[in-house]
mmCIF file of C-alpha atoms and ligand atoms in Angstrom:
data_model
loop_
_atom_site.group_PDB
_atom_site.id
_atom_site.type_symbol
_atom_site.label_atom_id
_atom_site.label_comp_id
_atom_site.label_asym_id
_atom_site.label_seq_id
_atom_site.Cartn_x
_atom_site.Cartn_y
_atom_site.Cartn_z
ATOM 1 C CA UNK V 1 26.347 7.059 -61.671
ATOM 2 C CA UNK V 2 28.193 7.340 -58.031
ATOM 3 C CA UNK V 3 28.646 4.646 -56.138
ATOM 4 C CA UNK V 4 29.982 4.866 -52.341
ATOM 5 C CA UNK V 5 31.750 2.079 -50.679
ATOM 6 C CA UNK V 6 28.585 1.745 -47.922
ATOM 7 C CA UNK V 7 25.232 2.898 -46.980
ATOM 8 C CA UNK V 8 23.805 2.173 -44.224
ATOM 9 C CA UNK V 9 20.199 0.800 -44.178
ATOM 10 C CA UNK V 10 18.097 3.359 -42.260
ATOM 11 C CA UNK V 11 14.323 4.028 -42.382
ATOM 12 C CA UNK V 12 11.468 6.293 -40.980
ATOM 13 C CA UNK V 13 11.211 3.667 -38.573
ATOM 14 C CA UNK V 14 14.687 4.071 -36.588
ATOM 15 C CA UNK V 15 13.550 8.130 -36.807
ATOM 16 C CA UNK V 16 10.428 6.961 -34.887
ATOM 17 C CA UNK V 17 11.173 4.858 -32.092
ATOM 18 C CA UNK V 18 14.105 7.497 -31.596
ATOM 19 C CA UNK V 19 11.921 10.125 -31.358
ATOM 20 C CA UNK V 20 9.614 8.367 -28.812
ATOM 21 C CA UNK V 21 12.747 7.974 -26.668
ATOM 22 C CA UNK V 22 13.634 11.506 -26.966
ATOM 23 C CA UNK V 23 10.265 12.516 -25.780
ATOM 24 C CA UNK V 24 10.970 9.959 -23.135
ATOM 25 C CA UNK V 25 13.423 11.899 -21.521
ATOM 26 C CA UNK V 26 15.760 8.682 -20.434
ATOM 27 C CA UNK V 27 18.422 9.224 -23.622
ATOM 28 C CA UNK V 28 21.160 7.779 -21.361
ATOM 29 C CA UNK V 29 21.116 3.934 -20.689
ATOM 30 C CA UNK V 30 17.881 2.199 -19.590
ATOM 31 C CA UNK V 31 14.976 0.215 -20.875
ATOM 32 C CA UNK V 32 16.043 0.395 -24.621
ATOM 33 C CA UNK V 33 19.430 -0.522 -23.940
ATOM 34 C CA UNK V 34 18.465 -3.692 -22.068
ATOM 35 C CA UNK V 35 15.496 -4.462 -24.800
ATOM 36 C CA UNK V 36 18.217 -4.469 -27.212
ATOM 37 C CA UNK V 37 20.585 -6.217 -25.690
ATOM 38 C CA UNK V 38 17.819 -9.040 -25.031
ATOM 39 C CA UNK V 39 17.019 -9.200 -28.300
ATOM 40 C CA UNK V 40 20.505 -9.645 -29.349
ATOM 41 C CA UNK V 41 21.156 -12.001 -26.923
ATOM 42 C CA UNK V 42 18.320 -14.387 -28.219
ATOM 43 C CA UNK V 43 19.189 -13.733 -31.793
ATOM 44 C CA UNK V 44 22.918 -14.861 -31.386
ATOM 45 C CA UNK V 45 22.059 -17.804 -29.069
ATOM 46 C CA UNK V 46 23.690 -16.617 -26.132
ATOM 47 C CA UNK V 47 22.265 -16.174 -22.470
ATOM 48 C CA UNK V 48 23.571 -12.723 -22.018
ATOM 49 C CA UNK V 49 24.574 -9.601 -24.310
ATOM 50 C CA UNK V 50 25.953 -6.392 -22.814
ATOM 51 C CA UNK V 51 26.120 -3.248 -24.887
ATOM 52 C CA UNK V 52 29.132 -0.435 -24.818
ATOM 53 C CA UNK V 53 30.209 2.381 -26.638
ATOM 54 C CA UNK V 54 31.700 0.696 -29.739
ATOM 55 C CA UNK V 55 33.481 -2.839 -30.878
ATOM 56 C CA UNK V 56 36.761 -1.485 -29.184
ATOM 57 C CA UNK V 57 35.244 -0.660 -25.849
ATOM 58 C CA UNK V 58 34.001 -4.316 -25.811
ATOM 59 C CA UNK V 59 37.127 -5.906 -26.702
ATOM 60 C CA UNK V 60 38.751 -3.617 -24.322
ATOM 61 C CA UNK V 61 35.943 -4.744 -21.195
ATOM 62 C CA UNK V 62 35.963 -8.414 -22.508
ATOM 63 C CA UNK V 63 39.940 -8.696 -21.956
ATOM 64 C CA UNK V 64 39.963 -6.794 -18.784
ATOM 65 C CA UNK V 65 37.356 -8.774 -16.974
ATOM 66 C CA UNK V 66 38.740 -12.044 -18.554
ATOM 67 C CA UNK V 67 42.012 -10.861 -16.326
ATOM 68 C CA UNK V 68 44.401 -10.006 -19.121
ATOM 69 C CA UNK V 69 47.034 -7.511 -18.262
ATOM 70 C CA UNK V 70 50.364 -6.113 -18.037
ATOM 71 C CA UNK V 71 53.089 -8.929 -18.742
ATOM 72 C CA UNK V 72 50.341 -10.909 -20.579
ATOM 73 C CA UNK V 73 50.238 -11.641 -23.955
ATOM 74 C CA UNK V 74 47.437 -12.348 -26.773
ATOM 75 C CA UNK V 75 47.232 -13.896 -29.850
ATOM 76 C CA UNK V 76 45.369 -12.134 -32.684
ATOM 77 C CA UNK V 77 45.903 -11.593 -36.576
ATOM 78 C CA UNK V 78 47.360 -8.793 -37.696
ATOM 79 C CA UNK V 79 45.452 -8.925 -40.704
ATOM 80 C CA UNK V 80 43.055 -6.576 -38.987
ATOM 81 C CA UNK V 81 41.513 -3.141 -37.921
ATOM 82 C CA UNK V 82 43.865 -1.905 -35.513
ATOM 83 C CA UNK V 83 41.379 -1.678 -32.847
ATOM 84 C CA UNK V 84 41.864 -5.525 -32.498
ATOM 85 C CA UNK V 85 45.527 -5.043 -31.555
ATOM 86 C CA UNK V 86 45.213 -1.731 -29.912
ATOM 87 C CA UNK V 87 42.259 -3.155 -27.390
ATOM 88 C CA UNK V 88 45.112 -6.014 -26.021
ATOM 89 C CA UNK V 89 47.412 -2.460 -25.560
ATOM 90 C CA UNK V 90 44.451 -0.686 -23.982
ATOM 91 C CA UNK V 91 44.730 -3.540 -21.460
ATOM 92 C CA UNK V 92 48.382 -3.221 -20.913
ATOM 93 C CA UNK V 93 49.160 -6.190 -22.708
ATOM 94 C CA UNK V 94 51.055 -7.327 -25.725
ATOM 95 C CA UNK V 95 49.546 -8.584 -28.736
ATOM 96 C CA UNK V 96 50.966 -11.820 -30.614
ATOM 97 C CA UNK V 97 50.552 -11.658 -34.236
ATOM 98 C CA UNK V 98 49.706 -14.572 -36.072
ATOM 99 C CA UNK V 99 49.540 -15.494 -40.279
ATOM 100 C CA UNK V 100 46.439 -15.740 -41.577
ATOM 101 C CA UNK V 101 45.302 -18.748 -43.765
ATOM 102 C CA UNK V 102 45.135 -16.659 -47.284
ATOM 103 C CA UNK V 103 41.932 -18.756 -48.522
ATOM 104 C CA UNK V 104 40.025 -17.293 -45.751
ATOM 105 C CA UNK V 105 41.969 -14.214 -44.487
ATOM 106 C CA UNK V 106 41.330 -15.368 -41.085
ATOM 107 C CA UNK V 107 43.958 -16.371 -38.454
ATOM 108 C CA UNK V 108 45.580 -19.829 -39.355
ATOM 109 C CA UNK V 109 44.263 -22.142 -36.560
ATOM 110 C CA UNK V 110 47.118 -24.596 -37.474
ATOM 111 C CA UNK V 111 49.697 -21.381 -36.360
ATOM 112 C CA UNK V 112 48.553 -20.411 -33.365
ATOM 113 C CA UNK V 113 50.190 -23.452 -31.095
ATOM 114 C CA UNK V 114 53.426 -22.229 -32.734
ATOM 115 C CA UNK V 115 53.118 -18.600 -31.097
ATOM 116 C CA UNK V 116 51.663 -19.662 -27.840
ATOM 117 C CA UNK V 117 54.342 -18.497 -24.711
ATOM 118 C CA UNK V 118 54.451 -18.705 -20.823
ATOM 119 C CA UNK V 119 52.711 -14.987 -21.678
ATOM 120 C CA UNK V 120 50.083 -15.961 -23.235
ATOM 121 C CA UNK V 121 46.523 -16.026 -22.001
ATOM 122 C CA UNK V 122 44.540 -15.496 -24.654
ATOM 123 C CA UNK V 123 43.251 -16.069 -28.243
ATOM 124 C CA UNK V 124 41.398 -13.297 -30.084
ATOM 125 C CA UNK V 125 40.335 -14.096 -33.806
ATOM 126 C CA UNK V 126 38.760 -11.936 -35.894
ATOM 127 C CA UNK V 127 35.930 -13.178 -38.258
ATOM 128 C CA UNK V 128 37.076 -10.903 -40.732
ATOM 129 C CA UNK V 129 34.749 -9.119 -43.177
ATOM 130 C CA UNK V 130 31.955 -10.936 -41.600
ATOM 131 C CA UNK V 131 33.661 -14.637 -42.637
ATOM 132 C CA UNK V 132 34.049 -16.909 -39.571
ATOM 133 C CA UNK V 133 37.150 -18.077 -38.568
ATOM 134 C CA UNK V 134 37.653 -22.028 -37.381
ATOM 135 C CA UNK V 135 36.385 -21.424 -34.038
ATOM 136 C CA UNK V 136 36.421 -24.847 -33.434
ATOM 137 C CA UNK V 137 39.910 -25.505 -34.351
ATOM 138 C CA UNK V 138 40.998 -22.405 -32.327
ATOM 139 C CA UNK V 139 38.853 -23.729 -29.073
ATOM 140 C CA UNK V 140 41.014 -26.846 -29.304
ATOM 141 C CA UNK V 141 44.245 -25.385 -28.922
ATOM 142 C CA UNK V 142 42.778 -22.894 -26.648
ATOM 143 C CA UNK V 143 41.804 -25.318 -24.104
ATOM 144 C CA UNK V 144 44.976 -27.362 -24.296
ATOM 145 C CA UNK V 145 46.936 -24.198 -22.927
ATOM 146 C CA UNK V 146 44.202 -23.206 -20.842
ATOM 147 C CA UNK V 147 43.771 -20.182 -22.776
ATOM 148 C CA UNK V 148 40.963 -17.658 -22.968
ATOM 149 C CA UNK V 149 38.887 -17.187 -26.275
ATOM 150 C CA UNK V 150 37.548 -13.832 -27.161
ATOM 151 C CA UNK V 151 36.235 -13.111 -30.479
ATOM 152 C CA UNK V 152 36.295 -10.101 -32.298
ATOM 153 C CA UNK V 153 33.336 -10.599 -34.144
ATOM 154 C CA UNK V 154 33.138 -6.620 -34.814
ATOM 155 C CA UNK V 155 31.956 -7.880 -38.792
ATOM 156 C CA UNK V 156 30.302 -10.693 -37.977
ATOM 157 C CA UNK V 157 26.434 -10.190 -36.746
ATOM 158 C CA UNK V 158 24.059 -12.627 -38.463
ATOM 159 C CA UNK V 159 27.369 -15.010 -39.699
ATOM 160 C CA UNK V 160 27.376 -19.238 -38.905
ATOM 161 C CA UNK V 161 29.811 -21.398 -38.023
ATOM 162 C CA UNK V 162 28.512 -24.753 -37.918
ATOM 163 C CA UNK V 163 25.135 -24.006 -38.306
ATOM 164 C CA UNK V 164 25.169 -21.848 -35.347
ATOM 165 C CA UNK V 165 25.309 -17.857 -35.242
ATOM 166 C CA UNK V 166 28.401 -16.249 -34.370
ATOM 167 C CA UNK V 167 27.992 -15.046 -30.523
ATOM 168 C CA UNK V 168 26.667 -18.217 -29.710
ATOM 169 C CA UNK V 169 29.766 -20.798 -29.614
ATOM 170 C CA UNK V 170 30.243 -20.374 -25.569
ATOM 171 C CA UNK V 171 33.229 -17.567 -25.799
ATOM 172 C CA UNK V 172 33.326 -14.157 -25.327
ATOM 173 C CA UNK V 173 32.167 -12.598 -28.832
ATOM 174 C CA UNK V 174 32.239 -8.537 -29.373
ATOM 175 C CA UNK V 175 30.147 -6.943 -32.062
ATOM 176 C CA UNK V 176 30.290 -3.447 -33.713
ATOM 177 C CA UNK V 177 27.737 -1.284 -34.625
ATOM 178 C CA UNK V 178 29.936 1.167 -36.834
ATOM 179 C CA UNK V 179 27.504 2.267 -39.910
ATOM 180 C CA UNK V 180 29.607 0.207 -42.000
ATOM 181 C CA UNK V 181 28.926 -3.246 -39.971
ATOM 182 C CA UNK V 182 25.889 -5.235 -40.841
ATOM 183 C CA UNK V 183 23.183 -3.136 -38.735
ATOM 184 C CA UNK V 184 24.063 0.329 -37.409
ATOM 185 C CA UNK V 185 23.579 2.214 -33.980
ATOM 186 C CA UNK V 186 25.993 5.600 -35.560
ATOM 187 C CA UNK V 187 28.412 4.000 -33.347
ATOM 188 C CA UNK V 188 28.145 1.033 -30.357
ATOM 189 C CA UNK V 189 29.242 -2.320 -29.720
ATOM 190 C CA UNK V 190 27.635 -5.898 -27.747
ATOM 191 C CA UNK V 191 29.487 -8.314 -25.988
ATOM 192 C CA UNK V 192 27.692 -11.838 -26.080
ATOM 193 C CA UNK V 193 28.461 -14.437 -23.332
ATOM 194 C CA UNK V 194 26.832 -17.661 -21.474
ATOM 195 C CA UNK V 195 29.092 -16.829 -18.226
ATOM 196 C CA UNK V 196 26.671 -14.995 -15.810
ATOM 197 C CA UNK V 197 29.432 -13.816 -13.624
ATOM 198 C CA UNK V 198 31.489 -12.212 -16.722
ATOM 199 C CA UNK V 199 28.064 -10.586 -17.749
ATOM 200 C CA UNK V 200 27.856 -8.823 -14.263
ATOM 201 C CA UNK V 201 31.328 -8.147 -14.333
ATOM 202 C CA UNK V 202 30.779 -6.141 -18.035
ATOM 203 C CA UNK V 203 28.167 -4.454 -16.928
ATOM 204 C CA UNK V 204 29.760 -3.091 -13.420
ATOM 205 C CA UNK V 205 33.155 -2.474 -15.879
ATOM 206 C CA UNK V 206 30.635 0.030 -18.512
ATOM 207 C CA UNK V 207 29.317 1.631 -15.484
ATOM 208 C CA UNK V 208 32.225 2.896 -13.472
ATOM 209 C CA UNK V 209 32.508 -0.250 -11.346
ATOM 210 C CA UNK V 210 29.320 0.904 -9.504
ATOM 211 C CA UNK V 211 27.416 -1.590 -7.947
ATOM 212 C CA UNK V 212 24.084 -0.634 -8.936
ATOM 213 C CA UNK V 213 22.554 0.067 -12.193
ATOM 214 C CA UNK V 214 20.691 2.868 -13.456
ATOM 215 C CA UNK V 215 17.731 0.919 -14.108
ATOM 216 C CA UNK V 216 17.623 -1.069 -11.175
ATOM 217 C CA UNK V 217 18.120 2.028 -8.956
ATOM 218 C CA UNK V 218 15.125 3.589 -11.046
ATOM 219 C CA UNK V 219 12.816 0.570 -10.140
ATOM 220 C CA UNK V 220 14.061 0.547 -6.681
ATOM 221 C CA UNK V 221 10.930 0.765 -3.866
ATOM 222 C CA UNK V 222 13.555 2.006 -1.256
ATOM 223 C CA UNK V 223 16.672 3.928 -1.208
ATOM 224 C CA UNK V 224 20.380 2.401 -2.457
ATOM 225 C CA UNK V 225 23.448 4.028 -1.902
ATOM 226 C CA UNK V 226 25.826 2.765 -4.527
ATOM 227 C CA UNK V 227 29.521 1.617 -4.213
ATOM 228 C CA UNK V 228 32.255 1.051 -6.601
ATOM 229 C CA UNK V 229 33.798 -2.435 -6.121
ATOM 230 C CA UNK V 230 36.419 -1.501 -9.136
ATOM 231 C CA UNK V 231 37.787 0.900 -11.191
ATOM 232 C CA UNK V 232 35.477 1.035 -13.936
ATOM 233 C CA UNK V 233 34.835 3.076 -17.496
ATOM 234 C CA UNK V 234 31.852 4.582 -19.063
ATOM 235 C CA UNK V 235 31.337 2.369 -21.649
ATOM 236 C CA UNK V 236 27.121 2.981 -21.741
ATOM 237 C CA UNK V 237 25.266 3.008 -24.974
ATOM 238 C CA UNK V 238 22.664 5.562 -24.977
ATOM 239 C CA UNK V 239 18.620 4.652 -25.231
ATOM 240 C CA UNK V 240 18.551 6.646 -28.500
ATOM 241 C CA UNK V 241 21.393 4.249 -30.295
ATOM 242 C CA UNK V 242 19.759 1.662 -28.394
ATOM 243 C CA UNK V 243 16.302 2.259 -29.982
ATOM 244 C CA UNK V 244 17.814 2.292 -33.603
ATOM 245 C CA UNK V 245 19.127 -1.217 -32.826
ATOM 246 C CA UNK V 246 15.834 -2.856 -31.734
ATOM 247 C CA UNK V 247 14.912 -1.523 -35.361
ATOM 248 C CA UNK V 248 17.841 -2.711 -37.225
ATOM 249 C CA UNK V 249 17.474 -5.859 -35.464
ATOM 250 C CA UNK V 250 14.201 -6.675 -37.443
ATOM 251 C CA UNK V 251 15.927 -5.641 -40.726
ATOM 252 C CA UNK V 252 18.522 -8.372 -40.268
ATOM 253 C CA UNK V 253 17.199 -10.910 -42.289
ATOM 254 C CA UNK V 254 16.457 -8.581 -45.073
ATOM 255 C CA UNK V 255 19.949 -7.080 -44.835
ATOM 256 C CA UNK V 256 21.461 -10.286 -44.774
ATOM 257 C CA UNK V 257 19.639 -12.092 -47.579
ATOM 258 C CA UNK V 258 20.218 -8.480 -50.304
ATOM 259 C CA UNK V 259 24.544 -8.681 -48.901
ATOM 260 C CA UNK V 260 24.128 -12.404 -49.905
ATOM 261 C CA UNK V 261 22.287 -12.183 -53.015
ATOM 262 C CA UNK V 262 24.646 -9.244 -54.180
ATOM 263 C CA UNK V 263 27.753 -11.243 -53.142
ATOM 264 C CA UNK V 264 26.011 -13.902 -55.273
ATOM 265 C CA UNK V 265 26.207 -11.761 -58.502
ATOM 266 C CA UNK V 266 30.008 -10.493 -58.118
ATOM 267 C CA UNK V 267 31.161 -13.863 -57.579
ATOM 268 C CA UNK V 268 29.431 -15.302 -60.299
ATOM 269 C CA UNK V 269 31.016 -12.307 -62.597
ATOM 270 C CA UNK V 270 34.305 -12.108 -61.192
ATOM 271 C CA UNK V 271 34.990 -15.519 -60.886
ATOM 272 C CA UNK V 272 35.396 -15.239 -64.746
ATOM 273 C CA UNK V 273 38.339 -12.989 -64.758
ATOM 274 C CA UNK V 274 41.397 -14.914 -64.791
ATOM 275 C CA UNK V 275 42.945 -11.839 -63.137
ATOM 276 C CA UNK V 276 40.772 -11.693 -60.214
ATOM 277 C CA UNK V 277 40.231 -14.133 -56.961
ATOM 278 C CA UNK V 278 36.793 -14.365 -55.527
ATOM 279 C CA UNK V 279 35.851 -14.917 -51.700
ATOM 280 C CA UNK V 280 35.995 -18.602 -50.766
ATOM 281 C CA UNK V 281 33.633 -19.750 -48.437
ATOM 282 C CA UNK V 282 34.500 -22.896 -46.270
ATOM 283 C CA UNK V 283 31.734 -25.495 -46.011
ATOM 284 C CA UNK V 284 31.127 -24.792 -42.073
ATOM 285 C CA UNK V 285 30.359 -21.138 -42.705
ATOM 286 C CA UNK V 286 27.468 -18.738 -43.713
ATOM 287 C CA UNK V 287 28.628 -15.399 -44.723
ATOM 288 C CA UNK V 288 27.194 -12.169 -43.989
ATOM 289 C CA UNK V 289 29.563 -9.974 -46.379
ATOM 290 C CA UNK V 290 29.859 -7.554 -44.156
ATOM 291 C CA UNK V 291 32.922 -6.468 -46.836
ATOM 292 C CA UNK V 292 33.334 -8.354 -50.384
ATOM 293 C CA UNK V 293 36.757 -8.357 -51.342
ATOM 294 C CA UNK V 294 38.633 -9.350 -54.476
ATOM 295 C CA UNK V 295 42.397 -9.855 -54.858
ATOM 296 C CA UNK V 296 44.095 -8.912 -57.402
ATOM 297 C CA UNK V 297 46.710 -11.419 -59.391
ATOM 298 C CA UNK V 298 50.212 -10.594 -59.787
ATOM 299 C CA UNK V 299 49.268 -10.956 -64.078
ATOM 300 C CA UNK V 300 46.862 -8.470 -63.711
ATOM 301 C CA UNK V 301 47.053 -5.887 -66.836
ATOM 302 C CA UNK V 302 46.960 -3.260 -63.750
ATOM 303 C CA UNK V 303 48.230 -2.638 -60.167
ATOM 304 C CA UNK V 304 45.800 -3.025 -57.223
ATOM 305 C CA UNK V 305 45.931 0.952 -57.129
ATOM 306 C CA UNK V 306 45.202 1.558 -60.785
ATOM 307 C CA UNK V 307 42.182 -0.683 -60.833
ATOM 308 C CA UNK V 308 41.076 1.333 -57.875
ATOM 309 C CA UNK V 309 42.137 4.761 -59.439
ATOM 310 C CA UNK V 310 40.218 4.251 -62.656
ATOM 311 C CA UNK V 311 37.228 2.738 -60.561
ATOM 312 C CA UNK V 312 36.913 6.051 -59.124
ATOM 313 C CA UNK V 313 36.889 7.775 -62.199
ATOM 314 C CA UNK V 314 33.623 5.984 -62.867
ATOM 315 C CA UNK V 315 32.083 6.853 -59.510
ATOM 316 C CA UNK V 316 32.724 3.293 -57.768
ATOM 317 C CA UNK V 317 34.033 3.735 -54.398
ATOM 318 C CA UNK V 318 36.630 1.429 -53.403
ATOM 319 C CA UNK V 319 39.108 0.579 -50.132
ATOM 320 C CA UNK V 320 42.143 -0.990 -49.974
ATOM 321 C CA UNK V 321 41.966 -4.584 -48.504
ATOM 322 C CA UNK V 322 42.240 -5.311 -44.828
ATOM 323 C CA UNK V 323 45.636 -3.084 -43.292
ATOM 324 C CA UNK V 324 48.260 -5.234 -41.827
ATOM 325 C CA UNK V 325 48.379 -4.206 -38.407
ATOM 326 C CA UNK V 326 52.129 -5.031 -37.942
ATOM 327 C CA UNK V 327 52.917 -2.700 -40.494
ATOM 328 C CA UNK V 328 51.590 0.138 -39.138
ATOM 329 C CA UNK V 329 54.338 2.416 -37.502
ATOM 330 C CA UNK V 330 52.680 2.719 -34.318
ATOM 331 C CA UNK V 331 53.440 -1.003 -34.315
ATOM 332 C CA UNK V 332 57.072 -1.120 -35.903
ATOM 333 C CA UNK V 333 58.697 -2.215 -32.662
ATOM 334 C CA UNK V 334 56.795 -5.883 -34.223
ATOM 335 C CA UNK V 335 59.452 -7.083 -36.508
ATOM 336 C CA UNK V 336 57.698 -10.331 -37.890
ATOM 337 C CA UNK V 337 57.517 -11.862 -41.320
ATOM 338 C CA UNK V 338 53.653 -12.389 -41.864
ATOM 339 C CA UNK V 339 53.791 -13.045 -45.918
ATOM 340 C CA UNK V 340 50.041 -13.883 -46.524
ATOM 341 C CA UNK V 341 48.926 -11.593 -44.430
ATOM 342 C CA UNK V 342 51.553 -8.849 -46.273
ATOM 343 C CA UNK V 343 50.375 -10.321 -49.967
ATOM 344 C CA UNK V 344 46.619 -10.241 -48.825
ATOM 345 C CA UNK V 345 46.844 -6.496 -47.345
ATOM 346 C CA UNK V 346 48.852 -5.376 -50.405
ATOM 347 C CA UNK V 347 46.387 -6.597 -53.315
ATOM 348 C CA UNK V 348 42.894 -6.999 -52.396
ATOM 349 C CA UNK V 349 39.972 -4.078 -52.972
ATOM 350 C CA UNK V 350 36.705 -4.122 -50.907
ATOM 351 C CA UNK V 351 34.536 -3.034 -53.696
ATOM 352 C CA UNK V 352 31.155 -1.432 -52.623
ATOM 353 C CA UNK V 353 28.199 -3.669 -51.134
ATOM 354 C CA UNK V 354 25.026 -2.269 -49.216
ATOM 355 C CA UNK V 355 21.554 -3.188 -48.633
ATOM 356 C CA UNK V 356 19.567 -0.679 -50.826
ATOM 357 C CA UNK V 357 22.250 -1.439 -53.863
ATOM 358 C CA UNK V 358 19.622 -1.374 -56.932
ATOM 359 C CA UNK V 359 20.306 -4.643 -59.262
ATOM 360 C CA UNK V 360 21.727 -1.010 -61.969
ATOM 361 C CA UNK V 361 24.576 -0.394 -59.535
ATOM 362 C CA UNK V 362 25.471 -3.828 -59.279
ATOM 363 C CA UNK V 363 25.597 -4.059 -62.779
ATOM 364 C CA UNK V 364 27.389 -1.108 -62.918
ATOM 365 C CA UNK V 365 30.498 -2.007 -60.827
ATOM 366 C CA UNK V 366 30.736 -5.249 -62.482
ATOM 367 C CA UNK V 367 30.851 -3.539 -65.493
ATOM 368 C CA UNK V 368 33.061 -1.014 -64.395
ATOM 369 C CA UNK V 369 35.627 -3.925 -63.270
ATOM 370 C CA UNK V 370 35.183 -5.982 -66.937
ATOM 371 C CA UNK V 371 35.960 -2.682 -68.601
ATOM 372 C CA UNK V 372 39.261 -2.185 -66.589
ATOM 373 C CA UNK V 373 40.420 -5.634 -66.484
ATOM 374 C CA UNK V 374 39.292 -7.087 -69.660
HETATM 375 C C1 PLP T 1 38.068 -6.567 -36.860
HETATM 376 C C2 PLP T 1 37.215 -5.239 -36.099
HETATM 377 N N1 PLP T 1 37.712 -4.861 -34.683
HETATM 378 C C3 PLP T 1 37.239 -3.795 -34.119
HETATM 379 C C4 PLP T 1 36.635 -2.936 -34.934
HETATM 380 C C5 PLP T 1 36.257 -1.820 -34.005
HETATM 381 O O1 PLP T 1 35.109 -1.401 -34.004
HETATM 382 P P1 PLP T 1 34.508 -0.216 -33.492
HETATM 383 O O2 PLP T 1 34.278 1.246 -34.563
HETATM 384 O O3 PLP T 1 32.814 -0.165 -32.932
HETATM 385 O O4 PLP T 1 34.993 0.301 -32.365
HETATM 386 C C6 PLP T 1 36.552 -2.704 -36.018
HETATM 387 C C7 PLP T 1 35.874 -1.656 -36.949
HETATM 388 O O5 PLP T 1 36.201 -1.217 -38.116
HETATM 389 C C8 PLP T 1 37.211 -3.972 -36.915
HETATM 390 O O6 PLP T 1 36.494 -4.239 -38.331
#
């Protein structure tokens, strides 16, 4: 058996709608993007959604329109994909790394206050692997210090915090549609906000700073001459991508259920292995299981790398746990000690989990892990 780490859940329906878009001739940002944005905003419970080319560009746009720039600091976890910190650098600001709570692998809300300086302008929590960070605790600190909260929700489509979807908590939240995420548009991102002015700035920012949007000009009965109100970027999603996103949104409840069912089977099986720690879910959260990780404990008979290698030999793909950004060469000037982050990045592995995974495939992964460890 060959089991990949993930597989997007794409079928004929996506092909049909994309092909209609191709036939229409409107392949760049247009009516499909507008429809996808509306669907997404409604799903998460936000007033506005703005589509972009990726979550990385979404984060850059969100930070920029929030006024983050040169000389500013943004508090981020180091245990994240490198794009989290890079987006801060893209704005000319500096990421300030804070350790995680090892139970959730999310930024430790209790440690944020100690990291705030005169330069701090924002906190960027990451809902790592789809498990929501403690938004209320983070917001409480942010409000006391008048800081912005911009959520890196790349992995968190469909996850919930205190009964509300991620993206619907009144902060700016940025999502990813990369194929390793919950739903995909090939590449793509989305920003949600309840603030009309921020939404308008984001729409301009992604469209070269132009005063008029394509769809508006197309529908206009009078000639509109555009002007450029600020320096912007081309961060526009195409209508072909949005068509895929619209179909994927309809499949989202099914995708989430399948992921949660598989994670439950993994949890039940792997919690019986004394050498592993399985992910816990705080009472406030609904987890979408964008990724499923286990921690290989110090008493295990094999190392994390050996476990990964032996699983690969059985045809089971795994990935190392989430990276620690401050340990990468390009961030070597950030000389900080983050003990929980360093332990989790060194000892966790991500196991295969995707909606089309069969019962036999799930069983094969479970047996593979038992075979090596027990
Ligand atoms: C936490 C996090 N932030 C940001 C990103 C970047 O997303 P994208 O690939 O859509 O730019 C990722 C992607 O892996 C991620 O996991």
